[in-house]
Amino acid sequence: MGDTVVALPALRLLEQHGYRLELVGKGWAPALLEAEGWPVHVRPGTVMERVRQLRALRHRLRAADAGFDRRSNMLLLPYAFSAALDARLAGLRAEGVADEGRSWLLQRVHPLRNRQHALLEYWALACDFLGIEAPPPPSRIGMQVTAAKRAQALAMLADRSVAPGRYVLICPFANGKVEFLDRSWPAFPAFVQRLHAAGRQVVIVPGPSEVEGAQRLYPEAIRLDGVGLGVYSALLREAAVVVSNDTGPGHIAAGVGARLLSVWGTASAERWAPWGPTVTLMRRGPGEWPSVDEVLSAADQALP
């Protein structure tokens, strides 16, 4: 999810240079990108289904553009081998970075720049594809929220007597690990207890697999279950401050311009920290987490 958010500037750059975008991504992608207005196709689970989907898309686009098959016609932003294999089997002329031994599957190979932020990597890849000198990337992502999803979010808040612009939205879950390091701030429950004791409204929006954890670890929080990504994006933007682990919703919060406290500990933030001027990285030295008092002080400064 974070990949998709930080890839938005690169996608917009392609569109600005005359490319019509047809995106293929995971099941949550259509809801996340609804406000952008691009067609988003959900990638199936098996190889044969994925190849069939790409072939159908290729045939449709070729019928509308006689030159479609005579040029590079697919840009692979993820670095997975399977994405390059699917494109090759579907007869598409894909470009992407040389990673995971997939160079032989690509129409054109671009250098891997894995020592900088992921947004800059995708931005540089789009510029390479376009054959242009890279302009400065945007300082903010500018992710959109539809009016309908914002209205749903406001109605949901009103139903729970939560005032827009006055609550703390927490994103405490971080599935999996990065480089074998845990991405979850151990002091998150204590932080929420302190916020609640100070009379602050705390909102949590758990995913389907996170409801039990939200009930057990954050009983003080106002829980909003079953929320789609479009409404979730609006809830993030309406918060006074978002406090997040290294996780997808943190990137969405930064993308929509929410005031974000991004809590980091053992993992490296240089490549995957949320992007934008409304982001404050809460971290100490390598292997150290910020204290509850540090994050609480930063949250108090952001709250009305």
Backbone as numpy.savetxt, mean C-alpha at the origin, in Angstrom:
# Nx Ny Nz CAx CAy CAz Cx Cy Cz
0.40 -4.88 -0.41 -0.42 -3.67 -0.41 0.43 -2.41 -0.41
1.50 -2.45 0.39 2.41 -1.31 0.40 3.05 -1.09 -0.96
3.38 -2.21 -1.65 3.94 -2.10 -3.01 3.02 -1.30 -3.92
1.73 -1.61 -3.85 0.76 -0.97 -4.74 0.67 0.53 -4.45
0.64 0.89 -3.18 0.52 2.30 -2.82 1.74 3.09 -3.32
2.95 2.56 -3.08 4.13 3.33 -3.48 4.37 3.27 -4.99
3.67 2.37 -5.69 3.77 2.32 -7.15 2.86 3.34 -7.83
1.95 3.97 -7.11 0.98 4.88 -7.74 1.64 6.02 -8.51
2.67 6.70 -7.99 3.29 7.75 -8.80 3.84 7.24 -10.12
4.43 6.04 -10.13 4.94 5.47 -11.38 3.81 5.18 -12.35
2.70 4.67 -11.85 1.56 4.38 -12.73 0.99 5.67 -13.32
0.90 6.70 -12.51 0.39 7.98 -13.02 1.34 8.56 -14.08
2.63 8.36 -13.89 3.61 8.85 -14.86 3.40 8.16 -16.21
3.18 6.87 -16.20 2.90 6.14 -17.44 1.65 6.69 -18.12
0.62 6.95 -17.32 -0.63 7.48 -17.88 -0.41 8.87 -18.46
0.37 9.70 -17.78 0.64 11.05 -18.27 1.37 11.05 -19.61
2.10 9.96 -19.89 2.82 9.85 -21.15 2.03 9.08 -22.21
0.74 8.99 -22.01 -0.14 8.47 -23.05 -0.48 7.00 -22.98
-0.05 6.31 -21.95 -0.38 4.89 -21.85 -1.75 4.69 -21.20
-2.51 3.82 -21.78 -3.78 3.39 -21.19 -3.48 2.21 -20.26
-3.82 2.34 -19.00 -3.45 1.35 -18.00 -4.52 0.28 -17.83
-4.09 -0.97 -17.82 -4.92 -2.12 -17.44 -4.11 -2.86 -16.39
-4.58 -2.85 -15.15 -3.81 -3.40 -14.05 -4.27 -4.82 -13.71
-3.33 -5.64 -13.30 -3.61 -6.99 -12.85 -3.00 -7.13 -11.46
-3.82 -7.50 -10.48 -3.30 -7.56 -9.12 -4.10 -8.50 -8.24
-3.85 -8.43 -6.96 -4.50 -9.31 -6.00 -5.96 -8.92 -5.77
-6.66 -9.77 -5.02 -8.10 -9.60 -4.86 -8.53 -8.30 -4.21
-7.67 -7.72 -3.39 -8.02 -6.46 -2.73 -7.74 -5.23 -3.60
-7.03 -5.42 -4.73 -6.59 -4.27 -5.53 -7.74 -3.43 -6.10
-8.83 -4.04 -6.63 -9.91 -3.19 -7.17 -10.49 -2.22 -6.15
-10.69 -2.69 -4.92 -11.24 -1.80 -3.89 -10.25 -0.72 -3.50
-8.98 -1.08 -3.40 -7.96 -0.10 -3.01 -7.82 1.00 -4.05
-7.93 0.64 -5.33 -7.66 1.58 -6.43 -8.93 2.11 -7.08
-10.07 1.91 -6.45 -11.35 2.30 -7.05 -11.37 3.76 -7.48
-10.84 4.64 -6.64 -10.93 6.07 -6.92 -10.00 6.51 -8.05
-9.05 5.67 -8.43 -8.11 6.04 -9.49 -8.72 5.93 -10.88
-9.76 5.09 -11.02 -10.47 5.00 -12.30 -9.84 4.06 -13.31
-8.83 3.27 -12.93 -8.20 2.34 -13.86 -8.89 0.98 -13.80
-8.99 0.27 -14.92 -9.47 -1.11 -14.86 -8.48 -1.98 -14.08
-9.00 -2.73 -13.13 -8.15 -3.60 -12.31 -8.69 -5.02 -12.40
-7.88 -5.95 -12.87 -8.26 -7.34 -13.02 -7.64 -8.16 -11.90
-8.46 -8.98 -11.25 -7.96 -9.81 -10.15 -7.20 -11.00 -10.71
-5.99 -11.16 -10.26 -5.12 -12.24 -10.73 -5.58 -13.58 -10.16
-5.90 -14.57 -11.00 -6.35 -15.88 -10.49 -5.23 -16.63 -9.77
-5.62 -17.76 -9.17 -4.67 -18.49 -8.35 -3.75 -19.45 -9.08
-4.22 -20.09 -10.15 -3.40 -21.09 -10.82 -2.72 -20.50 -12.06
-1.64 -21.16 -12.49 -0.90 -20.69 -13.65 -1.78 -20.68 -14.89
-2.53 -21.75 -15.12 -3.35 -21.83 -16.33 -4.43 -20.75 -16.34
-5.02 -20.48 -15.18 -6.04 -19.43 -15.11 -5.41 -18.06 -15.35
-4.23 -17.84 -14.82 -3.57 -16.55 -15.01 -3.18 -16.34 -16.47
-2.67 -17.39 -17.11 -2.29 -17.28 -18.52 -3.53 -17.06 -19.38
-4.60 -17.76 -19.07 -5.86 -17.57 -19.82 -6.36 -16.14 -19.69
-6.27 -15.59 -18.49 -6.70 -14.21 -18.27 -5.86 -13.23 -19.09
-4.54 -13.41 -19.06 -3.65 -12.50 -19.79 -3.82 -12.64 -21.30
-4.06 -13.86 -21.78 -4.29 -14.04 -23.22 -5.56 -13.32 -23.66
-6.62 -13.44 -22.86 -7.87 -12.75 -23.20 -7.66 -11.24 -23.21
-6.91 -10.74 -22.25 -6.64 -9.31 -22.19 -5.80 -8.88 -23.39
-4.80 -9.69 -23.74 -3.97 -9.39 -24.90 -4.80 -9.35 -26.19
-5.68 -10.33 -26.38 -6.49 -10.37 -27.59 -7.41 -9.15 -27.69
-7.97 -8.75 -26.55 -8.87 -7.59 -26.56 -8.12 -6.31 -26.89
-6.95 -6.14 -26.30 -6.18 -4.92 -26.55 -5.59 -4.90 -27.96
-5.23 -6.07 -28.46 -4.70 -6.15 -29.82 -5.78 -5.80 -30.84
-7.04 -6.18 -30.56 -8.13 -5.84 -31.47 -8.37 -4.34 -31.53
-8.07 -3.65 -30.43 -8.26 -2.19 -30.40 -7.05 -1.42 -30.87
-5.88 -2.09 -30.92 -4.62 -1.41 -31.27 -3.79 -2.38 -32.11
-3.69 -2.12 -33.40 -2.99 -3.04 -34.30 -1.51 -3.18 -33.97
-0.93 -2.19 -33.33 0.49 -2.26 -33.01 0.80 -2.83 -31.65
-0.22 -3.32 -30.95 -0.04 -3.78 -29.57 1.03 -4.87 -29.46
1.00 -5.84 -30.38 1.93 -6.97 -30.30 3.31 -6.66 -30.86
3.51 -5.48 -31.41 4.80 -5.17 -32.03 5.71 -4.34 -31.13
5.30 -4.12 -29.90 6.12 -3.33 -28.98 6.01 -3.96 -27.58
6.82 -3.49 -26.68 6.66 -3.90 -25.29 5.27 -3.48 -24.82
4.55 -4.40 -24.23 3.16 -4.11 -23.89 2.77 -4.49 -22.46
3.77 -4.78 -21.64 3.48 -5.08 -20.24 4.68 -4.66 -19.40
4.42 -4.00 -18.28 5.47 -3.62 -17.35 5.20 -4.32 -16.03
6.19 -5.09 -15.57 6.05 -5.87 -14.34 6.65 -5.10 -13.17
5.78 -4.56 -12.33 6.28 -3.84 -11.16 6.70 -4.80 -10.04
5.97 -5.87 -9.78 6.51 -6.84 -8.81 7.69 -7.57 -9.42
8.54 -8.11 -8.56 9.77 -8.72 -9.02 9.69 -10.25 -9.08
8.50 -10.81 -8.98 8.35 -12.25 -8.89 8.63 -12.94 -10.22
9.21 -14.12 -10.14 9.45 -14.95 -11.32 8.14 -15.34 -11.98
7.12 -15.67 -11.17 5.84 -16.14 -11.71 5.17 -15.09 -12.60
5.31 -13.81 -12.27 4.69 -12.77 -13.08 5.31 -12.74 -14.48
6.64 -12.91 -14.55 7.31 -12.92 -15.85 6.95 -14.18 -16.64
6.84 -15.31 -15.96 6.47 -16.56 -16.64 5.05 -16.48 -17.20
4.12 -15.96 -16.41 2.73 -15.81 -16.88 2.68 -14.96 -18.14
3.41 -13.84 -18.13 3.40 -12.93 -19.28 3.96 -13.63 -20.51
5.05 -14.36 -20.35 5.68 -15.04 -21.49 4.75 -16.11 -22.06
4.13 -16.90 -21.21 3.21 -17.94 -21.67 1.98 -17.37 -22.37
1.60 -16.15 -21.98 0.44 -15.50 -22.60 0.81 -14.78 -23.89
2.09 -14.77 -24.27 2.50 -14.11 -25.50 2.68 -12.62 -25.39
2.79 -12.11 -24.16 2.99 -10.68 -23.95 4.47 -10.34 -23.97
4.77 -9.13 -24.36 6.16 -8.65 -24.43 6.40 -7.77 -23.20
6.86 -8.42 -22.12 6.95 -7.76 -20.83 8.34 -7.20 -20.58
8.38 -6.09 -19.86 9.62 -5.52 -19.36 9.59 -5.54 -17.84
10.77 -5.62 -17.25 10.88 -5.60 -15.80 12.33 -5.64 -15.38
12.56 -5.70 -14.08 13.92 -5.72 -13.57 14.50 -7.13 -13.63
15.82 -7.20 -13.67 16.52 -8.48 -13.70 16.62 -9.01 -12.27
15.69 -9.86 -11.89 15.69 -10.41 -10.55 15.08 -11.80 -10.60
15.44 -12.64 -9.64 14.92 -14.00 -9.52 15.15 -14.84 -10.78
16.21 -14.56 -11.52 16.54 -15.36 -12.68 15.54 -15.33 -13.80
14.81 -14.23 -13.93 13.73 -14.19 -14.93 14.09 -13.40 -16.18
15.34 -12.99 -16.33 15.72 -12.13 -17.46 15.36 -12.74 -18.81
15.52 -14.06 -18.95 15.28 -14.71 -20.24 13.80 -14.70 -20.64
12.92 -14.39 -19.68 11.49 -14.35 -19.96 11.02 -12.97 -20.44
11.88 -11.97 -20.35 11.47 -10.59 -20.57 11.89 -10.09 -21.94
11.07 -9.20 -22.49 11.39 -8.54 -23.75 12.57 -7.59 -23.57
12.61 -6.94 -22.43 13.68 -5.98 -22.12 13.90 -6.00 -20.62
15.17 -5.99 -20.24 15.53 -6.09 -18.83 16.07 -4.75 -18.34
15.63 -4.36 -17.14 16.09 -3.11 -16.54 16.89 -3.40 -15.28
17.80 -2.52 -14.91 18.62 -2.77 -13.71 17.80 -2.74 -12.44
18.19 -3.56 -11.48 17.54 -3.60 -10.18 18.20 -2.59 -9.26
17.41 -1.65 -8.77 17.93 -0.62 -7.86 17.36 -0.90 -6.47
17.97 -1.82 -5.76 17.39 -2.24 -4.49 18.07 -1.62 -3.28
18.75 -0.51 -3.47 19.37 0.17 -2.34 18.70 1.52 -2.05
17.50 1.70 -2.57 16.78 2.94 -2.33 15.31 2.61 -2.02
14.56 3.64 -1.70 13.16 3.43 -1.35 12.41 2.79 -2.51
11.43 1.93 -2.18 10.68 1.21 -3.21 9.96 2.16 -4.16
9.45 3.29 -3.66 8.80 4.25 -4.55 9.78 4.76 -5.60
11.01 5.00 -5.20 12.03 5.47 -6.15 12.40 4.37 -7.15
12.40 3.12 -6.70 12.65 1.99 -7.60 11.60 1.94 -8.70
10.34 2.00 -8.31 9.26 1.91 -9.29 9.25 3.14 -10.20
9.54 4.29 -9.62 9.60 5.53 -10.40 10.69 5.43 -11.47
11.87 4.95 -11.07 12.97 4.79 -12.02 12.64 3.76 -13.09
11.96 2.68 -12.71 11.59 1.65 -13.68 10.62 2.22 -14.72
9.64 3.01 -14.28 8.70 3.63 -15.22 9.44 4.58 -16.16
10.40 5.33 -15.64 11.17 6.24 -16.49 12.01 5.47 -17.50
12.60 4.36 -17.07 13.36 3.51 -18.00 12.45 2.98 -19.10
11.28 2.53 -18.73 10.32 2.01 -19.70 9.95 3.08 -20.73
9.75 4.30 -20.24 9.37 5.41 -21.11 10.55 5.96 -21.91
11.75 5.64 -21.47 12.94 6.17 -22.13 13.16 7.64 -21.88
12.84 8.09 -20.67 12.99 9.51 -20.33 13.96 9.66 -19.17
14.53 10.85 -19.04 15.33 11.16 -17.86 14.40 11.34 -16.69
14.72 10.73 -15.58 13.80 10.71 -14.44 13.63 12.10 -13.84
12.41 12.65 -13.83 12.15 13.89 -13.10 12.09 13.59 -11.60
12.13 14.61 -10.76 11.99 14.35 -9.33 10.65 13.68 -9.04
10.62 12.68 -8.17 9.35 12.04 -7.82 8.50 12.98 -6.98
7.20 12.75 -6.93 6.34 13.62 -6.12 6.64 13.45 -4.64
6.46 14.52 -3.88 6.72 14.46 -2.44 5.62 13.74 -1.69
4.43 13.67 -2.29 3.31 12.96 -1.68 2.65 12.07 -2.73
2.01 11.01 -2.29 1.42 10.05 -3.21 0.07 10.54 -3.74
-0.71 11.20 -2.90 -1.97 11.77 -3.36 -3.01 10.72 -3.71
-3.09 9.68 -2.93 -4.07 8.61 -3.16 -5.48 9.15 -2.95
-6.40 8.76 -3.82 -7.75 9.31 -3.80 -8.72 8.43 -3.01
-9.80 9.06 -2.54 -10.91 8.36 -1.88 -12.18 8.84 -2.54
-13.07 7.93 -2.91 -14.31 8.35 -3.56 -15.24 9.03 -2.56
-16.11 9.90 -3.08 -17.08 10.58 -2.22 -18.01 9.58 -1.55
-18.37 8.52 -2.27 -19.28 7.51 -1.71 -18.64 6.79 -0.53
-17.35 6.44 -0.66 -16.67 5.73 0.44 -16.46 6.66 1.64
-16.21 7.93 1.39 -16.07 8.87 2.50 -17.40 9.02 3.23
-18.50 9.07 2.48 -19.82 9.18 3.11 -20.11 7.95 3.97
-19.74 6.77 3.48 -19.93 5.56 4.27 -19.10 5.59 5.55
-17.87 6.07 5.43 -16.99 6.15 6.59 -17.56 7.12 7.63
-18.04 8.27 7.19 -18.59 9.25 8.12 -19.85 8.72 8.81
-20.66 7.98 8.05 -21.87 7.39 8.64 -21.50 6.33 9.69
-20.47 5.56 9.41 -20.01 4.54 10.35 -19.49 5.18 11.63
-18.74 6.28 11.49 -18.24 6.98 12.67 -19.39 7.58 13.48
-20.34 8.18 12.80 -21.48 8.79 13.49 -22.27 7.75 14.26
-22.40 6.54 13.69 -23.14 5.46 14.34 -22.48 5.04 15.64
-21.16 5.23 15.74 -20.43 4.87 16.97 -20.07 6.10 17.79
-20.65 7.25 17.46 -20.41 8.50 18.19 -18.93 8.89 18.21
-18.29 8.72 17.08 -16.89 9.09 16.93 -16.82 10.32 16.04
-16.15 11.36 16.50 -16.08 12.62 15.76 -14.93 12.57 14.76
-15.19 12.88 13.49 -14.10 12.95 12.49 -13.04 13.96 12.93
-11.79 13.62 12.67 -10.70 14.53 13.00 -10.32 14.58 14.45
-10.87 13.68 15.27 -10.58 13.74 16.71 -10.17 12.38 17.29
-10.11 11.36 16.48 -9.80 10.02 17.00 -8.43 9.55 16.54
-7.92 8.56 17.27 -6.67 7.90 16.91 -7.03 6.56 16.27
-6.56 6.34 15.06 -6.78 5.05 14.41 -5.49 4.26 14.50
-5.58 3.06 15.06 -4.38 2.24 15.23 -4.37 1.10 14.20
-3.17 0.79 13.71 -2.95 -0.33 12.79 -1.87 -1.20 13.43
-2.24 -2.01 14.43 -1.22 -2.71 15.22 -0.78 -4.06 14.67
-1.47 -4.54 13.63 -1.15 -5.88 13.13 -0.17 -5.79 11.97
0.79 -6.71 11.97 1.78 -6.78 10.89 2.03 -8.25 10.62
1.34 -8.79 9.62 1.45 -10.21 9.33 2.82 -10.53 8.76
3.41 -11.62 9.24 4.70 -12.06 8.72 5.86 -11.26 9.28
7.03 -11.60 8.79 8.25 -10.95 9.24 9.07 -10.50 8.03
9.94 -9.54 8.24 10.85 -9.07 7.21 12.27 -9.42 7.65
12.98 -10.17 6.80 14.35 -10.59 7.13 14.40 -11.24 8.51
13.36 -12.06 8.79 13.24 -12.82 10.03 13.05 -11.94 11.25
12.71 -10.69 11.06 12.53 -9.76 12.17 11.06 -9.42 12.33
10.60 -9.40 13.58 9.21 -9.09 13.87 8.94 -7.61 13.62
7.80 -7.31 12.94 7.47 -5.93 12.61 6.44 -5.33 13.57
6.06 -6.05 14.62 5.02 -5.59 15.53 5.61 -4.94 16.77
5.19 -3.72 17.06 5.66 -2.99 18.24 5.13 -3.69 19.50
5.99 -4.21 20.34 5.52 -4.96 21.51 4.69 -4.13 22.48
4.89 -2.83 22.51 4.22 -1.97 23.49 2.88 -1.42 22.99
2.38 -1.89 21.84 1.14 -1.34 21.30 -0.04 -1.46 22.28
-0.27 -2.62 22.92 -1.38 -2.69 23.88 -1.26 -1.69 25.02
-0.06 -1.54 25.56 0.13 -0.57 26.65 -0.11 0.85 26.15
0.30 1.14 24.94 0.07 2.46 24.34 -1.42 2.76 24.25
-2.20 1.81 23.79 -3.65 2.01 23.65 -4.30 2.17 25.02
-3.86 1.42 26.00 -4.39 1.57 27.36 -4.15 2.98 27.88
-2.97 3.51 27.62 -2.64 4.87 28.07 -3.51 5.90 27.34
-3.70 5.73 26.04 -4.57 6.65 25.29 -5.99 6.64 25.84
-6.50 5.44 26.07 -7.87 5.30 26.58 -8.01 5.94 27.96
-7.02 5.73 28.81 -7.05 6.31 30.16 -7.03 7.83 30.11
-6.44 8.39 29.05 -6.39 9.84 28.89 -7.65 10.39 28.24
-8.62 9.53 27.97 -9.90 9.98 27.42 -9.92 10.11 25.90
-8.96 9.51 25.23 -8.90 9.58 23.77 -9.72 8.45 23.15
-10.40 8.76 22.06 -11.11 7.73 21.31 -10.13 7.02 20.39
-10.07 5.70 20.52 -9.17 4.88 19.72 -10.02 3.97 18.83
-9.75 3.97 17.55 -10.48 3.16 16.58 -9.54 2.12 15.99
-10.06 0.90 15.82 -9.30 -0.16 15.17 -10.17 -0.80 14.10
-9.58 -1.11 12.94 -10.30 -1.71 11.82 -9.60 -3.03 11.49
-9.97 -4.12 12.16 -9.26 -5.38 11.94 -9.69 -6.07 10.65
-8.76 -6.78 10.04 -9.10 -7.64 8.93 -9.80 -8.88 9.43
-10.30 -9.72 8.53 -11.05 -10.92 8.94 -10.27 -11.82 9.89
-8.97 -11.94 9.70 -8.17 -12.82 10.55 -7.66 -12.11 11.80
-8.01 -10.84 11.97 -7.48 -10.05 13.08 -8.52 -9.71 14.13
-9.77 -10.12 13.91 -10.85 -9.73 14.82 -10.61 -10.27 16.23
-10.25 -11.55 16.33 -10.03 -12.13 17.66 -8.88 -11.43 18.38
-7.81 -11.12 17.64 -6.68 -10.41 18.24 -7.07 -9.01 18.69
-7.92 -8.34 17.91 -8.37 -7.01 18.29 -9.21 -7.06 19.57
-10.08 -8.05 19.66 -10.91 -8.20 20.86 -10.05 -8.46 22.10
-9.06 -9.33 21.95 -8.26 -9.76 23.10 -7.24 -8.71 23.52
-6.56 -8.09 22.54 -5.45 -7.19 22.85 -5.86 -5.74 23.03
-6.98 -5.36 22.37 -7.37 -3.94 22.37 -8.85 -3.77 22.73
-9.25 -4.26 23.89 -10.67 -4.15 24.28 -11.12 -2.70 24.46
-10.18 -1.78 24.69 -10.54 -0.37 24.88 -10.89 0.32 23.57
-10.49 -0.25 22.44 -10.67 0.41 21.15 -12.09 0.21 20.60
-12.54 1.18 19.84 -13.82 1.07 19.12 -13.52 0.26 17.86
-14.11 -0.93 17.79 -13.78 -1.86 16.71 -14.79 -1.74 15.57
-14.29 -1.56 14.36 -15.13 -1.51 13.17 -14.77 -2.72 12.31
-15.64 -3.71 12.31 -15.38 -4.96 11.60 -15.95 -4.93 10.18
-15.39 -5.77 9.32 -15.94 -5.96 7.98 -15.87 -4.75 7.09
-14.85 -3.94 7.24 -14.71 -2.70 6.47 -13.88 -2.97 5.21
-14.39 -2.57 4.06 -13.65 -2.70 2.81 -12.55 -1.66 2.72
-11.61 -1.88 1.80 -10.44 -1.01 1.72 -10.78 0.42 1.33
-11.81 0.62 0.51 -12.18 1.98 0.14 -12.64 2.79 1.34
-13.50 2.19 2.17 -13.98 2.86 3.39 -12.84 2.98 4.40
-12.01 1.95 4.48 -10.86 2.00 5.38 -9.96 3.19 5.03
-9.72 3.40 3.75 -8.91 4.54 3.32 -9.51 5.85 3.80
-10.84 5.96 3.71 -11.51 7.17 4.16 -11.40 7.32 5.68
-11.53 6.23 6.42 -11.39 6.28 7.88 -9.99 6.72 8.28
-9.00 6.26 7.55 -7.62 6.68 7.82 -7.46 8.18 7.59
-8.04 8.68 6.52 -7.90 10.11 6.20 -8.65 10.98 7.20
-9.74 10.50 7.76 -10.53 11.29 8.70 -9.96 11.30 10.11
-8.97 10.44 10.40 -8.40 10.36 11.74 -7.57 11.60 12.06
-7.51 11.95 13.34 -6.59 13.02 13.76 -5.16 12.55 13.62
-4.92 11.29 13.93 -3.60 10.70 13.79 -3.76 9.19 13.65
-2.92 8.60 12.82 -2.86 7.15 12.65 -1.54 6.68 13.24
-1.60 5.61 14.03 -0.39 5.01 14.59 -0.32 3.59 14.06
0.78 3.27 13.39 0.83 2.02 12.65 2.17 1.32 12.78
2.11 -0.01 12.76 3.30 -0.81 12.54 3.72 -0.71 11.08
4.77 -1.43 10.73 5.21 -1.58 9.34 4.23 -2.52 8.66
3.17 -1.97 8.06 2.10 -2.78 7.50 1.36 -2.00 6.42
0.58 -2.72 5.60 -0.11 -2.10 4.48 -0.96 -0.89 4.82
-1.83 -0.97 5.84 -2.64 0.21 6.17 -1.83 1.46 6.50
-0.62 1.28 7.01 0.24 2.44 7.23 0.59 3.13 5.92
0.87 2.35 4.89 1.15 2.92 3.57 -0.09 3.61 3.01
-1.26 3.03 3.23 -2.50 3.67 2.76 -2.70 4.99 3.47
-2.46 5.00 4.80 -2.60 6.25 5.56 -1.71 7.34 4.99
-0.45 7.00 4.72 0.45 7.98 4.11 -0.03 8.37 2.72
-0.55 7.40 1.97 -1.00 7.67 0.62 -2.14 8.66 0.56
-3.08 8.57 1.51 -4.24 9.48 1.51 -3.94 10.78 2.25
-2.72 10.92 2.79 -2.35 12.17 3.44 -2.71 12.27 4.90
-2.97 11.13 5.56 -3.27 11.16 6.99 -2.00 11.49 7.78
-2.19 12.09 8.94 -1.07 12.30 9.87 -0.70 10.93 10.43
0.49 10.46 10.15 0.88 9.08 10.47 2.10 9.04 11.36
2.00 8.29 12.46 3.16 7.91 13.27 3.48 6.47 12.93
4.57 6.26 12.22 4.95 4.93 11.75 6.02 4.38 12.68
5.64 3.33 13.43 6.49 2.81 14.50 7.38 1.69 13.95
8.70 1.87 14.07 9.66 0.92 13.52 10.61 0.47 14.62
11.06 -0.78 14.50 12.00 -1.31 15.48 13.19 -1.95 14.82
13.10 -3.27 14.59 14.26 -4.02 14.12 14.44 -3.98 12.61
13.37 -3.82 11.84 13.48 -3.84 10.38 13.99 -2.49 9.86
14.53 -2.51 8.64 15.06 -1.29 8.01 13.93 -0.47 7.40
13.92 0.82 7.70 12.89 1.71 7.16 13.30 2.38 5.86
14.55 2.28 5.48 15.03 3.05 4.33 14.32 2.68 3.04
13.94 1.43 2.89 13.32 0.99 1.64 11.80 0.97 1.72
11.24 0.70 2.89 9.80 0.44 2.96 9.04 1.37 3.89
9.64 2.41 4.39 8.88 3.34 5.23 7.78 4.01 4.41
6.62 4.30 5.01 5.58 5.06 4.29 6.14 6.38 3.77
5.60 6.82 2.65 6.16 7.97 1.91 5.24 9.19 2.04
5.83 10.34 2.36 5.06 11.57 2.31 5.37 12.52 3.44
4.97 13.78 3.29 5.30 14.80 4.29 4.48 14.69 5.57
3.43 13.88 5.59 2.62 13.73 6.80 3.07 12.56 7.66
4.19 11.93 7.28 4.69 10.74 7.98 5.78 11.13 8.98
5.65 10.63 10.20 6.71 10.74 11.20 7.18 9.35 11.55
8.46 9.06 11.31 9.01 7.76 11.67 9.38 7.76 13.15
8.81 6.82 13.88 9.10 6.68 15.30 10.06 5.50 15.45
11.34 5.79 15.64 12.33 4.71 15.76 13.54 5.21 16.53
14.28 4.26 17.05 15.55 4.54 17.72 16.66 3.95 16.88
17.67 3.42 17.53 18.76 2.79 16.81 18.40 1.39 16.36
19.31 0.70 15.67 19.05 -0.66 15.20 18.67 -1.60 16.34
17.58 -2.31 16.14 17.14 -3.29 17.13 16.41 -2.72 18.32
16.07 -1.43 18.28 15.38 -0.80 19.42 14.04 -0.24 18.98
13.04 -0.41 19.84 11.73 0.16 19.60 11.58 1.46 20.38
10.76 2.41 19.88 10.48 3.61 20.69 9.65 3.23 21.91
9.71 4.07 22.91 8.95 3.82 24.13 7.51 4.28 23.98
6.65 3.81 24.88 5.27 4.26 24.91 5.20 5.77 25.11
6.04 6.31 25.99 6.02 7.75 26.26 6.37 8.55 25.01
7.33 8.07 24.23 7.73 8.78 23.01 6.59 8.85 22.01
5.94 7.72 21.77 4.86 7.69 20.78 3.64 8.43 21.32
3.38 8.32 22.61 2.25 9.02 23.21 2.44 10.53 23.11
3.67 11.01 23.34 3.94 12.44 23.23 3.71 12.94 21.80
4.15 12.15 20.80 3.95 12.54 19.41 2.47 12.53 19.04
1.73 11.55 19.56 0.29 11.49 19.27 -0.44 12.68 19.92
-0.07 13.03 21.15 -0.71 14.16 21.82 -0.52 15.47 21.05
0.64 15.62 20.43 0.91 16.85 19.66 0.01 16.94 18.42
-0.39 15.78 17.90 -1.21 15.77 16.69 -2.70 15.86 16.99
-3.09 15.57 18.23 -4.51 15.54 18.58 -5.03 16.91 18.97
-6.30 17.18 18.62 -6.88 18.48 19.02 -7.17 18.55 20.50
